[in-house]
mmCIF file of C-alpha atoms in Angstrom:
data_model
loop_
_atom_site.group_PDB
_atom_site.id
_atom_site.type_symbol
_atom_site.label_atom_id
_atom_site.label_comp_id
_atom_site.label_asym_id
_atom_site.label_seq_id
_atom_site.Cartn_x
_atom_site.Cartn_y
_atom_site.Cartn_z
ATOM 1 C CA MET A 1 -4.928 18.406 -21.817
ATOM 2 C CA LYS A 2 -4.046 17.834 -18.443
ATOM 3 C CA ASN A 3 -0.182 16.931 -18.108
ATOM 4 C CA HIS A 4 0.039 16.126 -14.457
ATOM 5 C CA VAL A 5 3.254 15.356 -13.044
ATOM 6 C CA LEU A 6 4.754 14.003 -9.819
ATOM 7 C CA TYR A 7 7.630 15.446 -8.112
ATOM 8 C CA PHE A 8 9.465 13.694 -4.904
ATOM 9 C CA ASN A 9 9.465 16.844 -3.022
ATOM 10 C CA LYS A 10 11.136 17.065 0.306
ATOM 11 C CA PRO A 11 10.820 13.579 2.664
ATOM 12 C CA ASN A 12 7.122 12.342 2.919
ATOM 13 C CA GLN A 13 6.192 14.940 0.391
ATOM 14 C CA ILE A 14 4.976 14.724 -2.983
ATOM 15 C CA ARG A 15 3.543 16.822 -5.062
ATOM 16 C CA VAL A 16 1.877 17.199 -8.056
ATOM 17 C CA LEU A 17 2.509 19.710 -10.640
ATOM 18 C CA GLU A 18 0.672 20.780 -13.989
ATOM 19 C CA GLU A 19 2.972 21.255 -16.971
ATOM 20 C CA THR A 20 3.564 21.446 -20.603
ATOM 21 C CA ILE A 21 2.453 18.768 -22.968
ATOM 22 C CA PRO A 22 6.190 17.789 -24.452
ATOM 23 C CA LYS A 23 6.624 17.934 -28.363
ATOM 24 C CA PRO A 24 8.709 14.902 -29.436
ATOM 25 C CA GLU A 25 11.897 14.950 -31.253
ATOM 26 C CA LEU A 26 12.428 13.682 -34.607
ATOM 27 C CA ASP A 27 13.578 10.199 -33.028
ATOM 28 C CA GLU A 28 10.956 10.120 -30.385
ATOM 29 C CA VAL A 29 7.314 9.340 -29.835
ATOM 30 C CA LEU A 30 4.657 10.899 -27.502
ATOM 31 C CA ILE A 31 3.026 8.835 -25.018
ATOM 32 C CA GLN A 32 -0.429 9.418 -23.275
ATOM 33 C CA ASN A 33 0.091 7.464 -20.030
ATOM 34 C CA VAL A 34 -2.477 5.424 -18.566
ATOM 35 C CA GLN A 35 -1.701 3.543 -15.335
ATOM 36 C CA SER A 36 1.449 3.507 -13.954
ATOM 37 C CA GLY A 37 2.597 1.170 -10.711
ATOM 38 C CA ILE A 38 4.149 2.057 -7.415
ATOM 39 C CA SER A 39 7.320 0.322 -6.378
ATOM 40 C CA SER A 40 7.021 0.075 -2.874
ATOM 41 C CA GLY A 41 10.200 -1.025 -2.372
ATOM 42 C CA THR A 42 12.127 1.225 -4.260
ATOM 43 C CA GLU A 43 10.036 4.072 -3.905
ATOM 44 C CA MET A 44 9.154 4.540 -0.283
ATOM 45 C CA LEU A 45 13.327 4.938 -0.199
ATOM 46 C CA PHE A 46 12.918 8.464 -1.761
ATOM 47 C CA TYR A 47 9.701 9.257 -0.017
ATOM 48 C CA ARG A 48 11.490 8.664 3.087
ATOM 49 C CA GLY A 49 14.193 10.544 2.583
ATOM 50 C CA LEU A 50 16.639 6.911 2.820
ATOM 51 C CA ILE A 51 18.653 7.562 -0.532
ATOM 52 C CA PRO A 52 22.387 7.849 -1.196
ATOM 53 C CA ALA A 53 22.868 11.028 -1.828
ATOM 54 C CA ASP A 54 26.574 9.416 -4.037
ATOM 55 C CA LEU A 55 23.951 7.757 -6.906
ATOM 56 C CA CYS A 56 21.817 8.853 -9.732
ATOM 57 C CA MET A 57 18.279 7.622 -9.603
ATOM 58 C CA ASP A 58 19.239 4.719 -12.272
ATOM 59 C CA GLU A 59 22.153 4.901 -15.112
ATOM 60 C CA THR A 60 20.552 2.560 -17.076
ATOM 61 C CA ILE A 61 17.001 4.431 -17.325
ATOM 62 C CA PRO A 62 17.808 7.459 -19.767
ATOM 63 C CA ALA A 63 14.658 9.412 -17.910
ATOM 64 C CA LEU A 64 16.839 9.055 -14.119
ATOM 65 C CA ARG A 65 20.408 9.738 -14.614
ATOM 66 C CA HIS A 66 19.572 12.254 -12.810
ATOM 67 C CA PRO A 67 21.338 13.154 -8.822
ATOM 68 C CA LEU A 68 19.754 12.111 -6.120
ATOM 69 C CA HIS A 69 18.170 14.965 -5.138
ATOM 70 C CA TYR A 70 14.840 16.739 -3.833
ATOM 71 C CA PRO A 71 12.930 17.819 -5.617
ATOM 72 C CA PHE A 72 13.266 14.989 -8.475
ATOM 73 C CA LYS A 73 10.462 12.987 -10.754
ATOM 74 C CA TYR A 74 11.170 8.783 -10.461
ATOM 75 C CA GLY A 75 9.225 5.951 -11.276
ATOM 76 C CA TYR A 76 9.593 3.096 -13.323
ATOM 77 C CA CYS A 77 6.432 1.798 -14.386
ATOM 78 C CA SER A 78 4.284 3.513 -16.893
ATOM 79 C CA VAL A 79 1.917 1.883 -19.183
ATOM 80 C CA GLY A 80 -0.130 3.804 -21.785
ATOM 81 C CA LYS A 81 -0.819 4.385 -26.077
ATOM 82 C CA VAL A 82 1.873 6.117 -28.554
ATOM 83 C CA ILE A 83 -0.425 8.949 -29.501
ATOM 84 C CA GLU A 84 2.221 10.990 -31.712
ATOM 85 C CA THR A 85 5.635 10.603 -33.736
ATOM 86 C CA GLY A 86 8.621 13.063 -34.196
ATOM 87 C CA HIS A 87 8.992 11.495 -37.937
ATOM 88 C CA PRO A 88 6.657 9.592 -40.300
ATOM 89 C CA LYS A 89 9.217 6.749 -39.878
ATOM 90 C CA LEU A 90 8.070 5.880 -36.448
ATOM 91 C CA ASN A 91 3.979 5.699 -37.563
ATOM 92 C CA HIS A 92 4.333 1.878 -37.162
ATOM 93 C CA LEU A 93 4.572 2.611 -32.960
ATOM 94 C CA LEU A 94 1.105 4.801 -33.434
ATOM 95 C CA ASN A 95 -1.861 3.931 -31.432
ATOM 96 C CA GLN A 96 0.368 1.232 -29.715
ATOM 97 C CA TRP A 97 -0.146 -0.499 -25.933
ATOM 98 C CA VAL A 98 3.994 -0.093 -24.926
ATOM 99 C CA PHE A 99 5.205 0.499 -21.677
ATOM 100 C CA VAL A 100 7.989 2.476 -20.552
ATOM 101 C CA PHE A 101 10.572 2.430 -17.791
ATOM 102 C CA ASN A 102 9.087 6.489 -16.811
ATOM 103 C CA PRO A 103 8.384 8.549 -14.204
ATOM 104 C CA HIS A 104 4.704 9.104 -12.775
ATOM 105 C CA GLU A 105 3.694 11.802 -15.472
ATOM 106 C CA SER A 106 0.487 11.771 -17.717
ATOM 107 C CA TYR A 107 2.629 12.471 -20.792
ATOM 108 C CA PHE A 108 6.359 11.518 -22.034
ATOM 109 C CA CYS A 109 8.099 11.353 -25.139
ATOM 110 C CA ALA A 110 10.444 8.026 -25.583
ATOM 111 C CA ARG A 111 13.014 6.952 -28.151
ATOM 112 C CA GLU A 112 11.636 3.941 -30.129
ATOM 113 C CA HIS A 113 14.397 1.167 -28.344
ATOM 114 C CA GLN A 114 13.254 2.665 -24.930
ATOM 115 C CA VAL A 115 9.338 1.408 -25.885
ATOM 116 C CA ILE A 116 8.302 -2.284 -24.998
ATOM 117 C CA VAL A 117 5.154 -2.717 -28.013
ATOM 118 C CA LEU A 118 3.318 -5.423 -25.693
ATOM 119 C CA PRO A 119 1.647 -8.380 -27.494
ATOM 120 C CA LYS A 120 -1.543 -8.883 -28.109
ATOM 121 C CA GLN A 121 -1.611 -11.801 -25.099
ATOM 122 C CA ILE A 122 -0.032 -9.420 -22.379
ATOM 123 C CA SER A 123 -3.138 -7.301 -20.875
ATOM 124 C CA PRO A 124 -1.851 -3.485 -20.245
ATOM 125 C CA LEU A 125 -2.502 -4.021 -16.607
ATOM 126 C CA ASP A 126 -0.132 -7.180 -16.439
ATOM 127 C CA ALA A 127 2.109 -5.327 -18.616
ATOM 128 C CA LEU A 128 2.864 -3.111 -15.546
ATOM 129 C CA PHE A 129 4.295 -5.771 -13.736
ATOM 130 C CA ILE A 130 7.160 -6.116 -15.888
ATOM 131 C CA PRO A 131 9.715 -4.380 -14.057
ATOM 132 C CA ASN A 132 9.180 -6.970 -10.848
ATOM 133 C CA MET A 133 8.460 -9.882 -13.363
ATOM 134 C CA GLU A 134 12.326 -8.854 -14.696
ATOM 135 C CA THR A 135 13.608 -8.608 -11.141
ATOM 136 C CA ALA A 136 12.158 -12.179 -10.102
ATOM 137 C CA ILE A 137 13.736 -14.198 -12.795
ATOM 138 C CA ASN A 138 16.946 -12.118 -12.558
ATOM 139 C CA LEU A 139 16.722 -13.572 -8.609
ATOM 140 C CA ILE A 140 16.722 -16.357 -10.029
ATOM 141 C CA LEU A 141 19.002 -16.909 -13.075
ATOM 142 C CA ASP A 142 21.676 -15.254 -10.015
ATOM 143 C CA SER A 143 20.775 -17.983 -7.730
ATOM 144 C CA SER A 144 20.318 -20.912 -9.983
ATOM 145 C CA PRO A 145 18.400 -23.203 -7.811
ATOM 146 C CA LEU A 146 19.212 -27.176 -8.047
ATOM 147 C CA ILE A 147 16.556 -30.095 -7.439
ATOM 148 C CA GLY A 148 15.438 -31.368 -4.569
ATOM 149 C CA GLU A 149 16.200 -27.497 -2.951
ATOM 150 C CA ASN A 150 14.946 -26.422 0.462
ATOM 151 C CA VAL A 151 14.221 -22.490 -0.252
ATOM 152 C CA LEU A 152 12.538 -19.377 1.711
ATOM 153 C CA ILE A 153 11.513 -16.251 0.836
ATOM 154 C CA LEU A 154 11.972 -13.807 2.648
ATOM 155 C CA GLY A 155 9.349 -10.802 2.106
ATOM 156 C CA LEU A 156 6.216 -11.491 0.167
ATOM 157 C CA GLY A 157 5.640 -8.164 -1.408
ATOM 158 C CA ILE A 158 5.128 -8.435 -5.453
ATOM 159 C CA VAL A 159 8.386 -9.303 -5.791
ATOM 160 C CA GLY A 160 8.561 -12.250 -3.683
ATOM 161 C CA LEU A 161 5.341 -13.234 -4.583
ATOM 162 C CA LEU A 162 6.064 -13.511 -8.416
ATOM 163 C CA THR A 163 9.203 -15.447 -7.769
ATOM 164 C CA THR A 164 7.143 -17.673 -5.638
ATOM 165 C CA ALA A 165 5.066 -18.301 -8.526
ATOM 166 C CA LEU A 166 8.493 -19.405 -10.353
ATOM 167 C CA LEU A 167 10.371 -21.376 -7.965
ATOM 168 C CA GLN A 168 6.721 -23.412 -7.980
ATOM 169 C CA GLN A 169 7.625 -24.780 -11.455
ATOM 170 C CA PHE A 170 11.129 -26.138 -10.283
ATOM 171 C CA PRO A 171 11.444 -29.609 -8.422
ATOM 172 C CA LEU A 172 12.283 -28.341 -5.149
ATOM 173 C CA ALA A 173 11.707 -29.984 -1.372
ATOM 174 C CA SER A 174 10.190 -27.247 -0.519
ATOM 175 C CA LEU A 175 9.280 -23.723 -1.140
ATOM 176 C CA LEU A 176 9.112 -21.861 2.638
ATOM 177 C CA GLY A 177 7.738 -18.029 2.628
ATOM 178 C CA GLY A 178 8.357 -15.654 5.387
ATOM 179 C CA ASP A 179 6.911 -12.152 6.094
ATOM 180 C CA LEU A 180 4.531 -9.645 8.177
ATOM 181 C CA HIS A 181 1.405 -9.503 6.799
ATOM 182 C CA ALA A 182 -0.987 -12.498 6.561
ATOM 183 C CA LYS A 183 -2.706 -11.309 3.649
ATOM 184 C CA ARG A 184 0.634 -11.518 1.596
ATOM 185 C CA ARG A 185 1.613 -15.161 3.325
ATOM 186 C CA GLU A 186 -1.852 -16.304 2.478
ATOM 187 C CA LEU A 187 -1.409 -14.846 -1.428
ATOM 188 C CA CYS A 188 2.567 -16.651 -0.935
ATOM 189 C CA GLN A 189 1.004 -20.321 -0.115
ATOM 190 C CA GLU A 190 -2.325 -19.874 -3.339
ATOM 191 C CA LEU A 191 1.012 -20.044 -5.901
ATOM 192 C CA GLY A 192 2.698 -23.100 -4.486
ATOM 193 C CA ALA A 193 4.304 -22.192 -1.334
ATOM 194 C CA GLU A 194 4.968 -25.097 0.895
ATOM 195 C CA LYS A 195 4.219 -23.532 4.196
ATOM 196 C CA THR A 196 5.027 -19.674 5.082
ATOM 197 C CA PHE A 197 5.447 -18.385 8.555
ATOM 198 C CA ASP A 198 4.991 -14.975 10.616
ATOM 199 C CA ALA A 199 7.989 -12.613 10.184
ATOM 200 C CA LEU A 200 6.918 -11.231 13.151
ATOM 201 C CA HIS A 201 7.186 -13.418 15.509
ATOM 202 C CA ALA A 202 10.253 -13.335 18.293
ATOM 203 C CA ASP A 203 10.415 -17.098 17.714
ATOM 204 C CA PHE A 204 10.757 -17.218 13.757
ATOM 205 C CA CYS A 205 13.786 -18.629 13.347
ATOM 206 C CA ARG A 206 12.855 -21.463 15.930
ATOM 207 C CA HIS A 207 9.347 -22.158 13.858
ATOM 208 C CA VAL A 208 10.726 -22.444 10.805
ATOM 209 C CA THR A 209 13.646 -24.772 11.796
ATOM 210 C CA GLU A 210 11.621 -27.023 13.547
ATOM 211 C CA TYR A 211 8.910 -26.988 10.578
ATOM 212 C CA LEU A 212 11.996 -28.207 8.197
ATOM 213 C CA GLN A 213 13.383 -30.757 10.855
ATOM 214 C CA ASN A 214 9.651 -32.701 10.821
ATOM 215 C CA VAL A 215 9.817 -33.179 7.189
ATOM 216 C CA THR A 216 13.238 -33.227 6.058
ATOM 217 C CA PRO A 217 16.795 -34.109 7.416
ATOM 218 C CA HIS A 218 18.151 -31.075 5.450
ATOM 219 C CA SER A 219 18.754 -27.133 6.596
ATOM 220 C CA ILE A 220 17.599 -24.091 3.670
ATOM 221 C CA ASP A 221 19.819 -24.607 1.103
ATOM 222 C CA LEU A 222 18.652 -21.189 -0.387
ATOM 223 C CA ILE A 223 17.082 -17.666 0.713
ATOM 224 C CA TYR A 224 15.833 -14.984 -0.735
ATOM 225 C CA GLU A 225 16.240 -11.571 1.341
ATOM 226 C CA LEU A 226 13.712 -9.468 -0.137
ATOM 227 C CA THR A 227 12.457 -7.537 2.552
ATOM 228 C CA GLY A 228 14.027 -4.063 2.913
ATOM 229 C CA ASN A 229 14.823 -4.887 6.132
ATOM 230 C CA PRO A 230 18.419 -5.112 6.857
ATOM 231 C CA GLU A 231 17.403 -7.129 9.815
ATOM 232 C CA ALA A 232 16.278 -9.666 7.541
ATOM 233 C CA LEU A 233 19.552 -10.678 6.532
ATOM 234 C CA ASN A 234 20.908 -11.450 10.365
ATOM 235 C CA HIS A 235 17.576 -13.798 10.006
ATOM 236 C CA ALA A 236 18.614 -15.549 6.751
ATOM 237 C CA ILE A 237 22.235 -16.275 7.586
ATOM 238 C CA SER A 238 20.924 -17.849 11.203
ATOM 239 C CA LEU A 239 18.696 -20.075 9.350
ATOM 240 C CA ALA A 240 21.041 -21.045 6.024
ATOM 241 C CA ALA A 241 22.780 -24.450 6.277
ATOM 242 C CA TYR A 242 26.348 -25.461 5.402
ATOM 243 C CA GLU A 243 27.789 -23.587 2.197
ATOM 244 C CA GLY A 244 23.928 -22.263 1.889
ATOM 245 C CA ARG A 245 23.467 -19.475 -0.525
ATOM 246 C CA ILE A 246 21.329 -16.049 0.621
ATOM 247 C CA VAL A 247 20.481 -14.242 -2.178
ATOM 248 C CA LEU A 248 19.911 -10.275 -0.906
ATOM 249 C CA GLY A 249 17.590 -8.459 -3.738
ATOM 250 C CA SER A 250 16.382 -5.835 -0.867
ATOM 251 C CA TRP A 251 17.864 -2.405 -1.561
ATOM 252 C CA TYR A 252 19.004 -1.217 1.578
ATOM 253 C CA GLY A 253 19.016 2.680 0.713
ATOM 254 C CA LYS A 254 20.438 4.522 3.685
ATOM 255 C CA LYS A 255 19.175 2.419 6.385
ATOM 256 C CA PRO A 256 22.312 0.735 8.432
ATOM 257 C CA CYS A 257 22.622 -2.622 8.623
ATOM 258 C CA ALA A 258 24.553 -4.240 11.328
ATOM 259 C CA ILE A 259 24.831 -8.003 10.070
ATOM 260 C CA ASP A 260 26.242 -10.676 12.152
ATOM 261 C CA LEU A 261 29.487 -12.245 10.173
ATOM 262 C CA GLY A 262 31.155 -13.644 13.081
ATOM 263 C CA GLY A 263 29.397 -16.721 14.193
ATOM 264 C CA ARG A 264 27.480 -19.189 11.724
ATOM 265 C CA PHE A 265 28.672 -16.641 8.807
ATOM 266 C CA HIS A 266 32.002 -17.678 8.976
ATOM 267 C CA ARG A 267 31.820 -20.851 10.531
ATOM 268 C CA ASN A 268 29.596 -22.580 7.731
ATOM 269 C CA ARG A 269 30.688 -21.092 4.377
ATOM 270 C CA ILE A 270 27.599 -18.589 3.665
ATOM 271 C CA GLN A 271 27.706 -16.863 0.534
ATOM 272 C CA ILE A 272 25.471 -13.365 0.034
ATOM 273 C CA ILE A 273 25.058 -13.031 -3.369
ATOM 274 C CA ALA A 274 23.862 -9.320 -4.303
ATOM 275 C CA SER A 275 21.058 -9.153 -6.989
ATOM 276 C CA GLN A 276 20.383 -5.889 -9.143
ATOM 277 C CA VAL A 277 18.079 -6.644 -12.485
ATOM 278 C CA SER A 278 20.606 -3.192 -14.188
ATOM 279 C CA THR A 279 22.720 -6.195 -15.067
ATOM 280 C CA ILE A 280 22.899 -9.667 -15.780
ATOM 281 C CA ALA A 281 26.277 -11.845 -14.125
ATOM 282 C CA SER A 282 28.694 -12.271 -15.918
ATOM 283 C CA GLU A 283 28.823 -16.134 -16.176
ATOM 284 C CA LEU A 284 25.439 -15.469 -17.884
ATOM 285 C CA GLN A 285 26.336 -13.047 -20.309
ATOM 286 C CA GLY A 286 27.720 -15.931 -23.188
ATOM 287 C CA ARG A 287 24.154 -16.738 -23.759
ATOM 288 C CA TRP A 288 21.907 -14.364 -21.701
ATOM 289 C CA THR A 289 20.340 -11.503 -22.973
ATOM 290 C CA LYS A 290 18.458 -8.397 -21.460
ATOM 291 C CA SER A 291 16.443 -9.030 -24.773
ATOM 292 C CA ARG A 292 16.374 -13.010 -23.996
ATOM 293 C CA ARG A 293 15.562 -12.449 -20.318
ATOM 294 C CA LEU A 294 12.576 -9.408 -21.715
ATOM 295 C CA ALA A 295 11.305 -12.256 -24.031
ATOM 296 C CA LEU A 296 10.602 -14.608 -20.850
ATOM 297 C CA VAL A 297 9.185 -12.254 -18.678
ATOM 298 C CA LEU A 298 6.069 -11.612 -21.001
ATOM 299 C CA LYS A 299 5.675 -15.302 -21.330
ATOM 300 C CA MET A 300 5.160 -15.815 -17.446
ATOM 301 C CA LEU A 301 3.099 -12.861 -17.373
ATOM 302 C CA GLU A 302 1.059 -14.461 -19.913
ATOM 303 C CA ASN A 303 0.749 -17.880 -17.703
ATOM 304 C CA ILE A 304 1.134 -15.654 -13.803
ATOM 305 C CA LYS A 305 -1.206 -12.639 -14.813
ATOM 306 C CA PRO A 306 -0.214 -10.877 -12.007
ATOM 307 C CA SER A 307 -2.652 -8.004 -12.038
ATOM 308 C CA ARG A 308 -4.563 -10.163 -9.861
ATOM 309 C CA PHE A 309 -2.214 -8.577 -7.616
ATOM 310 C CA ILE A 310 -3.339 -4.534 -7.762
ATOM 311 C CA SER A 311 -4.417 -3.656 -4.265
ATOM 312 C CA HIS A 312 -5.885 -0.032 -4.821
ATOM 313 C CA ASN A 313 -5.881 2.897 -7.734
ATOM 314 C CA PHE A 314 -5.712 6.379 -7.123
ATOM 315 C CA HIS A 315 -6.432 9.024 -9.690
ATOM 316 C CA ILE A 316 -2.459 11.076 -10.273
ATOM 317 C CA THR A 317 -4.219 13.724 -8.138
ATOM 318 C CA GLU A 318 -4.698 11.857 -5.222
ATOM 319 C CA ALA A 319 -1.163 10.550 -5.333
ATOM 320 C CA GLN A 320 -0.335 11.964 -1.971
ATOM 321 C CA LYS A 321 -2.323 9.010 -0.177
ATOM 322 C CA ALA A 322 -0.883 6.521 -2.403
ATOM 323 C CA TYR A 323 1.927 6.875 -0.645
ATOM 324 C CA GLN A 324 0.369 8.017 2.563
ATOM 325 C CA LEU A 325 -1.415 4.557 2.666
ATOM 326 C CA LEU A 326 1.957 2.664 1.587
ATOM 327 C CA ASP A 327 3.905 4.663 4.397
ATOM 328 C CA VAL A 328 1.423 3.623 7.476
ATOM 329 C CA LYS A 329 -0.366 0.695 6.372
ATOM 330 C CA PRO A 330 1.705 -1.927 4.153
ATOM 331 C CA GLU A 331 -0.595 -4.899 5.479
ATOM 332 C CA ASP A 332 -3.371 -3.183 3.461
ATOM 333 C CA THR A 333 -1.248 -2.732 0.466
ATOM 334 C CA LEU A 334 -0.125 -5.163 -2.688
ATOM 335 C CA MET A 335 0.213 -3.191 -5.789
ATOM 336 C CA ILE A 336 -0.851 0.385 -5.941
ATOM 337 C CA THR A 337 -1.168 2.128 -9.523
ATOM 338 C CA LEU A 338 -2.140 5.508 -10.834
ATOM 339 C CA THR A 339 -4.613 6.480 -13.641
ATOM 340 C CA TYR A 340 -4.547 9.223 -15.556
ATOM 341 C CA GLU A 341 -7.732 9.906 -17.436
ATOM 342 C CA VAL A 342 -8.972 13.239 -17.576
#
């Protein structure tokens, strides 16, 4: 058995090394990774070297509590089987399909509280989308969509598509989407969006405004900015209604962000709400916990079945090709996964 471990070696370069298969401690299980998903947002910031040096990778994930400097392991979306335990008290986990927030590697150890045992009705491929679905649900918890509102989603990657699939269940007046890539816009409408717009078009904001004027007297009440492109935040500000809400789900990393706060933003009392999945908003913590959110994540995965959004699959030894594809031809991709079979 080979333990392939993926490292971000330096900007624009990943490296896959063979390492010793770890031995579980008394409070750990050994997991054989079967498939992991690549985050096209966060991981591409790391791949391109656009990461702030003053942060650790992720304070909430034990495997990622390390400083951000090359080389490093990263990834937070692994689905596999428990093949060994460090103590008989953990034997109830043997041969179970599990999800773990863990970097891309063939074998790894985890404690029981770090492992999400998959319900039988959740396929391993759908389970790869647990982090994305958790983010989409958190976006909605942070924004509280209201009946009859006009809503726009900017950025129709995996999180944007899942947010679309969730919001189409709400009694909104209209649900709109914007993205650079035609394939994603088409999927957004298949999932229930009323209309989508080409974000590459020079008159993108005017097209959105004119469309709304033809169907409703009201502007956009709620906008989700999920593009990862700082300029999209200015589009959101220009489109938001008086006292409109902009939920910022993008992480820009070290990308410069010149926000126009001198015009409509100030006069129109627009709100910009930061949404980050590691925590639940304080006003909800009396009723919402991470376990309650996870239960909803699993239910929505069962309903939506997002494994249909997997566009490419590479063996871990060909991971460099996967990252190059995401970097150079994002229009051809949705979710890219890595497999680990020998």
